[in-house]
mmCIF file of C-alpha atoms and ligand atoms in Angstrom:
data_model
loop_
_atom_site.group_PDB
_atom_site.id
_atom_site.type_symbol
_atom_site.label_atom_id
_atom_site.label_comp_id
_atom_site.label_asym_id
_atom_site.label_seq_id
_atom_site.Cartn_x
_atom_site.Cartn_y
_atom_site.Cartn_z
ATOM 1 C CA MET A 1 46.853 159.681 64.862
ATOM 2 C CA SER A 2 50.617 158.990 65.237
ATOM 3 C CA PRO A 3 51.468 155.418 66.054
ATOM 4 C CA HIS A 4 52.551 155.204 69.731
ATOM 5 C CA ILE A 5 55.363 152.750 70.624
ATOM 6 C CA LEU A 6 56.126 151.842 74.214
ATOM 7 C CA VAL A 7 59.783 150.801 74.808
ATOM 8 C CA LEU A 8 60.444 148.997 78.057
ATOM 9 C CA GLY A 9 63.962 150.309 78.790
ATOM 10 C CA GLY A 10 66.811 150.444 81.243
ATOM 11 C CA THR A 11 69.518 149.466 78.745
ATOM 12 C CA ALA A 12 71.801 151.172 76.238
ATOM 13 C CA GLU A 13 69.864 149.491 73.423
ATOM 14 C CA ALA A 14 66.617 150.980 74.630
ATOM 15 C CA ARG A 15 68.171 154.442 74.632
ATOM 16 C CA ARG A 16 69.487 153.902 71.120
ATOM 17 C CA LEU A 17 66.110 152.620 69.961
ATOM 18 C CA ALA A 18 64.306 155.663 71.345
ATOM 19 C CA ALA A 19 66.899 157.936 69.753
ATOM 20 C CA ASP A 20 66.233 156.269 66.409
ATOM 21 C CA LEU A 21 62.428 156.187 66.653
ATOM 22 C CA VAL A 22 62.069 159.896 67.522
ATOM 23 C CA THR A 23 63.716 160.784 64.179
ATOM 24 C CA ARG A 24 60.952 158.909 62.246
ATOM 25 C CA PRO A 25 58.129 161.197 61.130
ATOM 26 C CA GLY A 26 54.767 160.553 62.744
ATOM 27 C CA ILE A 27 55.995 158.137 65.438
ATOM 28 C CA ARG A 28 55.454 158.790 69.114
ATOM 29 C CA VAL A 29 57.773 156.923 71.459
ATOM 30 C CA THR A 30 57.578 156.508 75.226
ATOM 31 C CA THR A 31 60.331 154.774 77.201
ATOM 32 C CA SER A 32 59.487 153.110 80.474
ATOM 33 C CA LEU A 33 62.122 152.870 83.230
ATOM 34 C CA ALA A 34 61.824 150.877 86.426
ATOM 35 C CA GLY A 35 63.406 153.704 88.438
ATOM 36 C CA ARG A 36 66.182 151.560 89.918
ATOM 37 C CA VAL A 37 69.155 153.857 89.326
ATOM 38 C CA SER A 38 69.362 157.315 90.850
ATOM 39 C CA THR A 39 70.663 159.017 87.679
ATOM 40 C CA PRO A 40 69.475 157.189 84.538
ATOM 41 C CA GLY A 41 71.128 158.073 81.233
ATOM 42 C CA ALA A 42 69.335 160.662 79.076
ATOM 43 C CA VAL A 43 66.495 159.201 76.954
ATOM 44 C CA GLU A 44 64.924 160.857 73.899
ATOM 45 C CA GLY A 45 61.165 161.020 73.458
ATOM 46 C CA ASP A 46 58.677 160.695 76.338
ATOM 47 C CA VAL A 47 59.756 158.914 79.531
ATOM 48 C CA ARG A 48 57.678 157.340 82.322
ATOM 49 C CA ILE A 49 59.213 155.933 85.489
ATOM 50 C CA GLY A 50 58.143 153.176 87.912
ATOM 51 C CA GLY A 51 56.444 149.767 87.845
ATOM 52 C CA PHE A 52 53.040 149.263 86.238
ATOM 53 C CA GLY A 53 51.686 146.840 88.869
ATOM 54 C CA GLY A 54 52.221 143.550 87.088
ATOM 55 C CA ALA A 55 51.026 142.321 83.736
ATOM 56 C CA ALA A 56 47.440 143.536 84.396
ATOM 57 C CA GLY A 57 48.750 147.046 85.218
ATOM 58 C CA LEU A 58 50.882 147.133 82.081
ATOM 59 C CA ALA A 59 47.952 145.991 79.922
ATOM 60 C CA GLU A 60 45.841 148.732 81.448
ATOM 61 C CA TRP A 61 48.579 151.317 80.685
ATOM 62 C CA LEU A 62 48.818 150.118 77.111
ATOM 63 C CA ARG A 63 45.120 150.586 76.635
ATOM 64 C CA ALA A 64 44.859 153.896 78.446
ATOM 65 C CA HIS A 65 47.765 155.419 76.492
ATOM 66 C CA ARG A 66 46.628 153.923 73.137
ATOM 67 C CA VAL A 67 49.872 152.111 72.503
ATOM 68 C CA ASP A 68 50.117 150.492 69.030
ATOM 69 C CA ALA A 69 53.252 148.358 69.566
ATOM 70 C CA LEU A 70 55.333 147.221 72.558
ATOM 71 C CA VAL A 71 59.095 146.742 72.460
ATOM 72 C CA ASP A 72 60.746 144.971 75.398
ATOM 73 C CA ALA A 73 64.299 146.274 75.332
ATOM 74 C CA THR A 74 64.983 145.463 79.002
ATOM 75 C CA HIS A 75 68.103 143.741 80.282
ATOM 76 C CA PRO A 76 68.381 139.988 79.452
ATOM 77 C CA PHE A 77 68.107 139.225 83.211
ATOM 78 C CA ALA A 78 65.022 141.381 83.844
ATOM 79 C CA GLU A 79 62.886 138.309 83.811
ATOM 80 C CA SER A 80 59.713 139.598 85.516
ATOM 81 C CA ILE A 81 59.067 142.584 83.270
ATOM 82 C CA THR A 82 59.720 140.436 80.183
ATOM 83 C CA ALA A 83 57.142 137.867 81.402
ATOM 84 C CA ASN A 84 54.682 140.704 82.133
ATOM 85 C CA ALA A 85 55.239 142.194 78.654
ATOM 86 C CA ALA A 86 54.446 138.860 77.011
ATOM 87 C CA GLU A 87 51.281 138.461 79.048
ATOM 88 C CA ALA A 88 50.136 142.068 78.547
ATOM 89 C CA ALA A 89 50.691 141.802 74.807
ATOM 90 C CA SER A 90 48.711 138.620 74.726
ATOM 91 C CA VAL A 91 45.691 140.053 76.605
ATOM 92 C CA THR A 92 45.667 143.316 74.636
ATOM 93 C CA GLY A 93 46.423 141.713 71.282
ATOM 94 C CA LEU A 94 49.245 144.175 70.701
ATOM 95 C CA PRO A 95 52.355 143.233 68.706
ATOM 96 C CA LEU A 96 55.398 142.558 71.004
ATOM 97 C CA LEU A 97 58.992 142.597 69.929
ATOM 98 C CA VAL A 98 61.878 141.736 72.248
ATOM 99 C CA LEU A 99 65.228 143.484 71.630
ATOM 100 C CA ARG A 100 67.937 141.246 73.150
ATOM 101 C CA ARG A 101 71.608 141.818 72.538
ATOM 102 C CA PRO A 102 73.406 138.525 71.855
ATOM 103 C CA GLY A 103 75.163 136.784 74.763
ATOM 104 C CA TRP A 104 78.935 136.699 75.015
ATOM 105 C CA GLN A 105 80.829 134.045 73.084
ATOM 106 C CA ARG A 106 83.413 131.898 74.864
ATOM 107 C CA GLY A 107 86.825 131.712 73.228
ATOM 108 C CA PRO A 108 89.281 128.796 73.398
ATOM 109 C CA GLU A 109 91.446 130.508 76.058
ATOM 110 C CA ASP A 110 88.518 131.500 78.307
ATOM 111 C CA ARG A 111 88.276 129.690 81.652
ATOM 112 C CA TRP A 112 84.496 130.043 81.913
ATOM 113 C CA HIS A 113 82.310 128.125 84.359
ATOM 114 C CA PRO A 114 78.686 128.518 83.168
ATOM 115 C CA VAL A 115 76.067 128.181 85.928
ATOM 116 C CA PRO A 116 72.257 128.488 85.847
ATOM 117 C CA SER A 117 71.755 130.984 88.713
ATOM 118 C CA LEU A 118 73.427 133.329 91.244
ATOM 119 C CA ASP A 119 72.916 130.605 93.887
ATOM 120 C CA ALA A 120 74.791 128.125 91.743
ATOM 121 C CA ALA A 121 77.572 130.696 91.267
ATOM 122 C CA ALA A 122 77.814 131.091 95.047
ATOM 123 C CA ASP A 123 78.031 127.296 95.485
ATOM 124 C CA LEU A 124 80.887 127.041 93.005
ATOM 125 C CA LEU A 125 82.943 130.079 94.083
ATOM 126 C CA PRO A 126 84.865 128.740 97.099
ATOM 127 C CA ARG A 127 86.359 126.018 94.870
ATOM 128 C CA LEU A 128 87.682 128.575 92.355
ATOM 129 C CA GLY A 129 89.179 131.392 94.443
ATOM 130 C CA HIS A 130 89.124 133.617 97.449
ATOM 131 C CA ARG A 131 89.257 137.159 96.105
ATOM 132 C CA VAL A 132 86.164 137.645 93.993
ATOM 133 C CA PHE A 133 85.324 140.427 91.543
ATOM 134 C CA LEU A 134 81.507 140.424 91.539
ATOM 135 C CA THR A 135 79.725 142.280 88.740
ATOM 136 C CA THR A 136 76.264 140.739 88.886
ATOM 137 C CA GLY A 137 74.526 143.914 90.064
ATOM 138 C CA ARG A 138 73.785 145.322 93.504
ATOM 139 C CA LEU A 139 70.426 143.588 93.793
ATOM 140 C CA GLY A 140 71.833 140.035 93.604
ATOM 141 C CA LEU A 141 74.327 140.202 96.472
ATOM 142 C CA ALA A 142 72.128 138.312 98.943
ATOM 143 C CA ALA A 143 73.009 135.041 97.139
ATOM 144 C CA PHE A 144 76.653 135.525 98.245
ATOM 145 C CA ALA A 145 76.026 136.876 101.765
ATOM 146 C CA HIS A 146 76.804 133.592 103.486
ATOM 147 C CA LEU A 147 80.340 133.335 101.977
ATOM 148 C CA THR A 148 82.102 134.809 104.983
ATOM 149 C CA ASP A 149 85.553 133.428 104.133
ATOM 150 C CA LEU A 150 85.833 135.153 100.765
ATOM 151 C CA HIS A 151 86.822 138.751 99.970
ATOM 152 C CA PHE A 152 84.438 140.431 97.535
ATOM 153 C CA VAL A 153 85.072 143.461 95.298
ATOM 154 C CA VAL A 154 81.564 144.534 94.138
ATOM 155 C CA ARG A 155 81.077 146.979 91.277
ATOM 156 C CA SER A 156 77.711 148.671 90.826
ATOM 157 C CA VAL A 157 76.198 151.944 89.610
ATOM 158 C CA ASP A 158 74.504 152.798 92.888
ATOM 159 C CA PRO A 159 75.560 151.743 96.390
ATOM 160 C CA PRO A 160 74.411 148.185 97.275
ATOM 161 C CA GLU A 161 72.323 147.478 100.410
ATOM 162 C CA PRO A 162 72.461 144.534 102.766
ATOM 163 C CA PRO A 163 72.308 141.583 102.807
ATOM 164 C CA MET A 164 75.744 141.233 101.231
ATOM 165 C CA PRO A 165 78.952 139.390 102.131
ATOM 166 C CA ARG A 166 80.696 140.518 105.344
ATOM 167 C CA ASP A 167 84.046 141.199 103.589
ATOM 168 C CA THR A 168 82.863 143.460 100.714
ATOM 169 C CA GLU A 169 84.630 146.351 99.070
ATOM 170 C CA VAL A 170 82.329 148.499 96.852
ATOM 171 C CA LEU A 171 83.403 150.242 93.665
ATOM 172 C CA LEU A 172 80.860 152.630 92.288
ATOM 173 C CA ALA A 173 81.219 152.903 88.481
ATOM 174 C CA ARG A 174 79.193 152.809 85.288
ATOM 175 C CA GLY A 175 80.535 151.313 82.048
ATOM 176 C CA PRO A 176 81.856 151.317 79.436
ATOM 177 C CA PHE A 177 85.200 149.998 80.732
ATOM 178 C CA THR A 178 88.505 149.385 78.919
ATOM 179 C CA VAL A 179 90.610 146.203 78.914
ATOM 180 C CA THR A 180 93.582 148.141 80.285
ATOM 181 C CA ALA A 181 91.593 149.531 83.181
ATOM 182 C CA GLU A 182 89.943 146.187 83.922
ATOM 183 C CA LYS A 183 93.312 144.415 84.022
ATOM 184 C CA ALA A 184 94.675 147.078 86.317
ATOM 185 C CA LEU A 185 91.653 146.669 88.604
ATOM 186 C CA LEU A 186 92.019 142.831 88.733
ATOM 187 C CA ARG A 187 95.707 143.178 89.556
ATOM 188 C CA VAL A 188 95.379 145.909 92.196
ATOM 189 C CA HIS A 189 92.713 143.998 94.054
ATOM 190 C CA ARG A 190 94.539 140.650 93.567
ATOM 191 C CA ILE A 191 91.364 139.121 92.191
ATOM 192 C CA ASP A 192 91.535 135.349 91.566
ATOM 193 C CA VAL A 193 87.964 134.738 90.248
ATOM 194 C CA LEU A 194 85.366 136.856 88.518
ATOM 195 C CA VAL A 195 81.554 136.452 88.560
ATOM 196 C CA THR A 196 79.341 137.909 85.842
ATOM 197 C CA LYS A 197 75.952 137.514 84.255
ATOM 198 C CA ASP A 198 75.923 136.743 80.542
ATOM 199 C CA SER A 199 74.697 140.287 79.913
ATOM 200 C CA GLY A 200 76.296 140.560 76.439
ATOM 201 C CA GLY A 201 77.106 143.860 74.748
ATOM 202 C CA ASN A 202 80.305 145.880 74.458
ATOM 203 C CA ALA A 203 80.063 148.200 77.493
ATOM 204 C CA THR A 204 81.093 145.585 80.050
ATOM 205 C CA ALA A 205 82.832 142.935 77.874
ATOM 206 C CA ALA A 206 86.372 144.250 78.688
ATOM 207 C CA LYS A 207 86.432 142.393 82.059
ATOM 208 C CA LEU A 208 86.196 139.084 80.129
ATOM 209 C CA THR A 209 89.148 139.954 77.917
ATOM 210 C CA ALA A 210 91.073 141.090 80.961
ATOM 211 C CA ALA A 211 90.293 137.816 82.770
ATOM 212 C CA ARG A 212 91.345 135.766 79.716
ATOM 213 C CA GLU A 213 94.631 137.669 79.438
ATOM 214 C CA LEU A 214 95.329 137.108 83.156
ATOM 215 C CA ALA A 215 94.149 133.466 82.875
ATOM 216 C CA LEU A 216 91.513 133.942 85.613
ATOM 217 C CA PRO A 217 88.438 131.725 85.987
ATOM 218 C CA VAL A 218 85.068 133.379 85.303
ATOM 219 C CA VAL A 219 81.772 132.140 86.666
ATOM 220 C CA VAL A 220 79.178 133.066 84.008
ATOM 221 C CA VAL A 221 75.485 133.066 85.019
ATOM 222 C CA ARG A 222 73.444 131.933 82.033
ATOM 223 C CA ARG A 223 70.457 133.958 80.805
ATOM 224 C CA PRO A 224 66.891 133.031 81.742
ATOM 225 C CA PRO A 225 64.925 131.776 78.709
ATOM 226 C CA LEU A 226 62.506 134.095 76.905
ATOM 227 C CA PRO A 227 58.779 133.436 77.345
ATOM 228 C CA ARG A 228 57.465 130.843 74.893
ATOM 229 C CA GLY A 229 56.562 132.187 71.445
ATOM 230 C CA VAL A 230 58.185 135.561 71.970
ATOM 231 C CA ASP A 231 59.922 137.065 69.028
ATOM 232 C CA ALA A 232 63.447 138.466 69.634
ATOM 233 C CA VAL A 233 65.743 140.586 67.470
ATOM 234 C CA PRO A 234 69.354 141.362 68.272
ATOM 235 C CA ASP A 235 69.611 145.070 67.500
ATOM 236 C CA VAL A 236 67.908 148.396 66.885
ATOM 237 C CA ALA A 237 67.941 147.922 63.113
ATOM 238 C CA GLY A 238 66.054 144.673 63.595
ATOM 239 C CA VAL A 239 63.348 146.384 65.621
ATOM 240 C CA VAL A 240 62.980 149.180 63.065
ATOM 241 C CA ASP A 241 62.745 146.652 60.320
ATOM 242 C CA ARG A 242 60.169 144.514 62.120
ATOM 243 C CA LEU A 243 58.040 147.532 62.954
ATOM 244 C CA GLY A 244 57.928 148.229 59.189
ATOM 245 C CA LEU A 245 59.708 151.557 59.653
ATOM 246 C CA SER A 246 62.915 150.941 57.648
ATOM 247 C CA GLY A 247 61.924 153.288 54.860
ATOM 248 C CA ALA A 248 60.150 155.803 57.119
HETATM 249 P P1 LIG B 1 62.576 142.665 86.821
HETATM 250 O O1 LIG B 1 62.997 141.818 87.999
HETATM 251 O O2 LIG B 1 62.239 141.949 85.564
HETATM 252 O O3 LIG B 1 61.343 143.532 87.188
HETATM 253 C C1 LIG B 1 60.780 143.697 88.494
HETATM 254 C C2 LIG B 1 59.686 144.726 88.444
HETATM 255 O O4 LIG B 1 60.229 146.011 88.160
HETATM 256 C C3 LIG B 1 58.735 144.448 87.316
HETATM 257 O O5 LIG B 1 57.741 143.502 87.643
HETATM 258 C C4 LIG B 1 58.159 145.855 87.106
HETATM 259 O O6 LIG B 1 57.257 146.182 88.102
HETATM 260 C C5 LIG B 1 59.366 146.731 87.300
HETATM 261 N N1 LIG B 1 60.069 147.030 86.090
HETATM 262 C C6 LIG B 1 61.132 146.422 85.586
HETATM 263 N N2 LIG B 1 61.568 147.011 84.432
HETATM 264 C C7 LIG B 1 60.689 147.986 84.191
HETATM 265 C C8 LIG B 1 60.613 149.007 83.162
HETATM 266 N N3 LIG B 1 61.505 149.099 82.174
HETATM 267 N N4 LIG B 1 59.577 149.865 83.257
HETATM 268 C C9 LIG B 1 58.700 149.824 84.300
HETATM 269 N N5 LIG B 1 58.747 148.928 85.287
HETATM 270 C C10 LIG B 1 59.745 148.041 85.204
HETATM 271 O O7 LIG B 1 63.658 143.777 86.497
HETATM 272 P P2 LIG B 1 65.087 144.033 87.226
HETATM 273 O O8 LIG B 1 65.990 142.934 86.906
HETATM 274 O O9 LIG B 1 64.829 144.498 88.620
HETATM 275 O O10 LIG B 1 65.541 145.293 86.318
HETATM 276 C C11 LIG B 1 64.933 146.547 86.477
HETATM 277 C C12 LIG B 1 65.325 147.414 85.320
HETATM 278 O O11 LIG B 1 66.758 147.555 85.296
HETATM 279 C C13 LIG B 1 64.925 146.883 83.978
HETATM 280 O O12 LIG B 1 64.268 147.914 83.301
HETATM 281 C C14 LIG B 1 66.191 146.435 83.304
HETATM 282 O O13 LIG B 1 66.149 146.755 81.891
HETATM 283 C C15 LIG B 1 67.258 147.277 84.024
HETATM 284 N N6 LIG B 1 68.512 146.502 84.209
HETATM 285 C C16 LIG B 1 68.488 145.324 84.814
HETATM 286 C C17 LIG B 1 69.679 144.569 84.962
HETATM 287 C C18 LIG B 1 69.690 143.220 85.585
HETATM 288 O O14 LIG B 1 70.805 142.653 85.711
HETATM 289 N N7 LIG B 1 68.586 142.660 85.940
HETATM 290 C C19 LIG B 1 70.890 145.176 84.507
HETATM 291 C C20 LIG B 1 70.865 146.463 83.943
HETATM 292 C C21 LIG B 1 69.674 147.076 83.787
HETATM 293 P P3 LIG B 1 55.661 146.041 87.959
HETATM 294 O O15 LIG B 1 55.408 144.570 88.013
HETATM 295 O O16 LIG B 1 55.093 146.818 89.103
HETATM 296 O O17 LIG B 1 55.302 146.585 86.608
#
């Protein structure tokens, strides 16, 4: 029977991985999406949507659907599903590979303020500026809701829901973004500080270049660590190689 690979998705890398795997003879690929965004990008191969019900539910799904290998290609900040994947792989004995794009690298002219969490970002913000460009995702706005003296410009794919800061302007958009457009946005909204997660990747990196060129401070939320013993590769080629499919 064809080897069945489950890709935990929700990222551009996961889409690229599925697009690669479907071209390999004899491989069956299923991508799993959480169902958070209303119009997810097109994914090749089979797709399933919605939570599994924790690590136990994922392990059950892996068994029931006769999965041979699990690839966690979720976002670097999707901490729960990554922990569940590690636990489910451990109880089922299946191989697990984590696809994690590298974090962004700080340059000498960057005015970055690394922090360990969204709460720490909120603590620091009032000392850095008053007009904030917040790009940490619509689900993390509660951490900033008490900052009633600051003006927030929030960018997200789908409209955010409360709790969120009182003075919030929402921009609905999906990357990739260009440096020129990001600089224009920062100027038009008179932004004096930017907040981002260290998501890495090219699609949303332009805001960092724009902030550097405008000499703006950037609060950068550091990534959560990977579960102990988990094996990570930085790109699709690394996954294909580690699955032993390079020549397939
Ligand atoms: P999370 O906190 O790690 O996951 C919360 C719960 O959502 C998980 O326990 C799981 O539910 C379900 N889930 C998450 N990813 C799933 C997937 N790919 N397939 C099936 N169920 C999934 O995740 P999150 O931060 O809310 O992110 C949700 C999704 O959005 C992820 O797939 C991620 O790749 C994508 N994403 C996240 C971010 C971010 O900044 N966090 C940014 C861009 C894209 P059960 O326990 O019921 O299985």
